[in-house]
Amino acid sequence: LYESVSYRLRLIQIAAYKSFEKQVSGFGSAPRYYGVLKLIQANPGIHQMRLAEAIYLDRSSLVPIIETLAKEGWLERRVTSHDRRVRRLFLTEQGERDLAVLDTQVNRHEAMMTLGFSQDEKTRLLQDLARIDTNLRSYLVSAKGE
């Protein structure tokens, strides 16, 4: 199995998450959903459906995550003036402040994970992961149409 990219990625994902949870505390559910929060921060007003697509989730799977983060004060859902059914996502002011603090913890964890990597090696790793992501997205789009 160690020759399997899928298997190795999954193992690393589990280990990265466990080590991250050990390092970061006091942020409620946010560490688990850090990527979601960063996407909302980078795309204020993002539609829930678009966010779900970006992170490979069904909309129904994303809803409980959004509800949890909203209850904890990280984000808010706002209706649009032209369509009251559409909910746009925004970080709250407190969410923005807390996310800046969480960013420090994330950066510390990232540094630990890539200890010993040169900048070129990190760049190459990210490029390779981006290629895998592109392949998976292409496959999922084509499989959706079948």
CSV table of C-alpha atoms in Angstrom, one decimal, residues 8-126:
chain,number,residue,atom,x,y,z
A,8,ARG,CA,-0.4,7.5,1.3
A,9,LEU,CA,-2.4,10.7,0.9
A,10,ARG,CA,-5.2,9.4,3.2
A,11,LEU,CA,-2.7,8.3,5.9
A,12,ILE,CA,-0.9,11.7,5.8
A,13,GLN,CA,-4.3,13.5,5.9
A,14,ILE,CA,-5.2,11.6,9.1
A,15,ALA,CA,-1.8,12.2,10.7
A,16,ALA,CA,-1.9,15.9,9.8
A,17,TYR,CA,-5.3,16.3,11.2
A,18,LYS,CA,-4.5,14.5,14.5
A,19,SER,CA,-1.3,16.5,15.0
A,20,PHE,CA,-3.1,19.7,14.2
A,21,GLU,CA,-5.8,19.0,16.7
A,22,LYS,CA,-3.1,18.3,19.4
A,23,GLN,CA,-1.4,21.6,18.6
A,24,VAL,CA,-4.5,23.8,18.3
A,25,SER,CA,-7.2,24.2,21.0
A,26,GLY,CA,-9.7,26.8,22.2
A,27,PHE,CA,-11.2,27.5,18.8
A,28,GLY,CA,-14.3,25.3,18.9
A,29,SER,CA,-15.0,23.6,15.6
A,30,ALA,CA,-12.9,26.0,13.6
A,31,PRO,CA,-9.7,24.0,13.3
A,32,ARG,CA,-11.6,21.1,11.7
A,33,TYR,CA,-13.2,23.6,9.2
A,34,TYR,CA,-10.2,25.9,8.8
A,35,GLY,CA,-10.2,25.5,5.0
A,36,VAL,CA,-14.0,26.4,4.9
A,37,LEU,CA,-13.4,29.5,6.9
A,38,LYS,CA,-10.4,30.6,4.7
A,39,LEU,CA,-12.4,30.1,1.5
A,40,ILE,CA,-15.2,32.3,2.9
A,41,GLN,CA,-12.7,34.9,4.0
A,42,ALA,CA,-11.2,34.9,0.5
A,43,ASN,CA,-14.6,35.0,-1.1
A,44,PRO,CA,-17.0,37.0,1.1
A,45,GLY,CA,-20.5,36.4,0.1
A,46,ILE,CA,-19.8,33.0,-1.5
A,47,HIS,CA,-22.9,30.9,-2.2
A,48,GLN,CA,-23.2,27.8,-0.1
A,49,MET,CA,-23.5,25.6,-3.3
A,50,ARG,CA,-20.3,27.1,-4.7
A,51,LEU,CA,-18.4,26.5,-1.4
A,52,ALA,CA,-19.6,22.9,-1.3
A,53,GLU,CA,-18.3,22.3,-4.9
A,54,ALA,CA,-14.9,23.9,-4.0
A,55,ILE,CA,-14.4,21.4,-1.1
A,56,TYR,CA,-15.9,18.3,-2.7
A,57,LEU,CA,-19.0,18.1,-0.5
A,58,ASP,CA,-22.7,17.7,-1.2
A,59,ARG,CA,-24.7,20.8,-0.2
A,60,SER,CA,-26.5,18.6,2.4
A,61,SER,CA,-23.2,17.7,4.0
A,62,LEU,CA,-22.1,21.3,4.1
A,63,VAL,CA,-25.2,22.6,5.8
A,64,PRO,CA,-24.5,21.2,9.3
A,65,ILE,CA,-20.9,22.5,9.1
A,66,ILE,CA,-22.2,26.0,8.3
A,67,GLU,CA,-24.8,25.8,11.1
A,68,THR,CA,-22.1,24.8,13.6
A,69,LEU,CA,-19.8,27.6,12.5
A,70,ALA,CA,-22.6,30.1,12.6
A,71,LYS,CA,-23.7,29.0,16.2
A,72,GLU,CA,-20.1,29.4,17.3
A,73,GLY,CA,-20.0,32.9,15.9
A,74,TRP,CA,-17.5,32.4,13.1
A,75,LEU,CA,-19.7,33.2,10.2
A,76,GLU,CA,-23.2,34.4,9.2
A,77,ARG,CA,-25.6,33.6,6.4
A,78,ARG,CA,-27.2,36.6,4.7
A,79,VAL,CA,-30.0,36.5,2.2
A,80,THR,CA,-29.7,38.3,-1.1
A,81,SER,CA,-32.0,41.1,-2.0
A,82,HIS,CA,-32.9,39.7,-5.4
A,83,ASP,CA,-33.5,36.1,-4.2
A,84,ARG,CA,-34.5,35.5,-0.6
A,85,ARG,CA,-33.8,31.7,-1.0
A,86,VAL,CA,-30.1,32.3,-1.7
A,87,ARG,CA,-27.8,32.4,1.3
A,88,ARG,CA,-24.4,34.1,1.1
A,89,LEU,CA,-21.7,33.4,3.6
A,90,PHE,CA,-19.6,36.0,5.4
A,91,LEU,CA,-17.2,35.8,8.4
A,92,THR,CA,-18.3,37.8,11.4
A,93,GLU,CA,-16.1,40.5,12.8
A,94,GLN,CA,-15.2,38.2,15.6
A,95,GLY,CA,-14.6,35.4,13.2
A,96,GLU,CA,-12.1,37.5,11.3
A,97,ARG,CA,-10.2,38.4,14.5
A,98,ASP,CA,-10.2,34.8,15.7
A,99,LEU,CA,-9.2,33.5,12.3
A,100,ALA,CA,-6.1,35.7,12.4
A,101,VAL,CA,-5.1,34.1,15.6
A,102,LEU,CA,-5.8,30.7,14.3
A,103,ASP,CA,-3.7,31.5,11.2
A,104,THR,CA,-0.6,31.7,13.5
A,105,GLN,CA,-1.3,28.2,14.8
A,106,VAL,CA,-1.8,26.9,11.3
A,107,ASN,CA,1.4,28.4,10.1
A,108,ARG,CA,3.3,26.8,13.0
A,109,HIS,CA,1.8,23.4,12.1
A,110,GLU,CA,2.6,23.9,8.4
A,111,ALA,CA,6.2,24.7,9.3
A,112,MET,CA,6.4,21.5,11.5
A,113,MET,CA,5.0,19.3,8.7
A,114,THR,CA,7.5,20.7,6.1
A,115,LEU,CA,10.5,20.8,8.3
A,116,GLY,CA,13.6,20.0,6.3
A,117,PHE,CA,12.0,20.9,2.9
A,118,SER,CA,13.6,23.5,0.8
A,119,GLN,CA,11.4,26.2,-0.7
A,120,ASP,CA,11.8,24.5,-4.1
A,121,GLU,CA,10.7,21.1,-2.6
A,122,LYS,CA,7.6,22.7,-1.1
A,123,THR,CA,6.8,24.4,-4.3
A,124,ARG,CA,7.2,21.1,-6.2
A,125,LEU,CA,5.0,19.2,-3.7
A,126,LEU,CA,2.2,21.8,-4.0
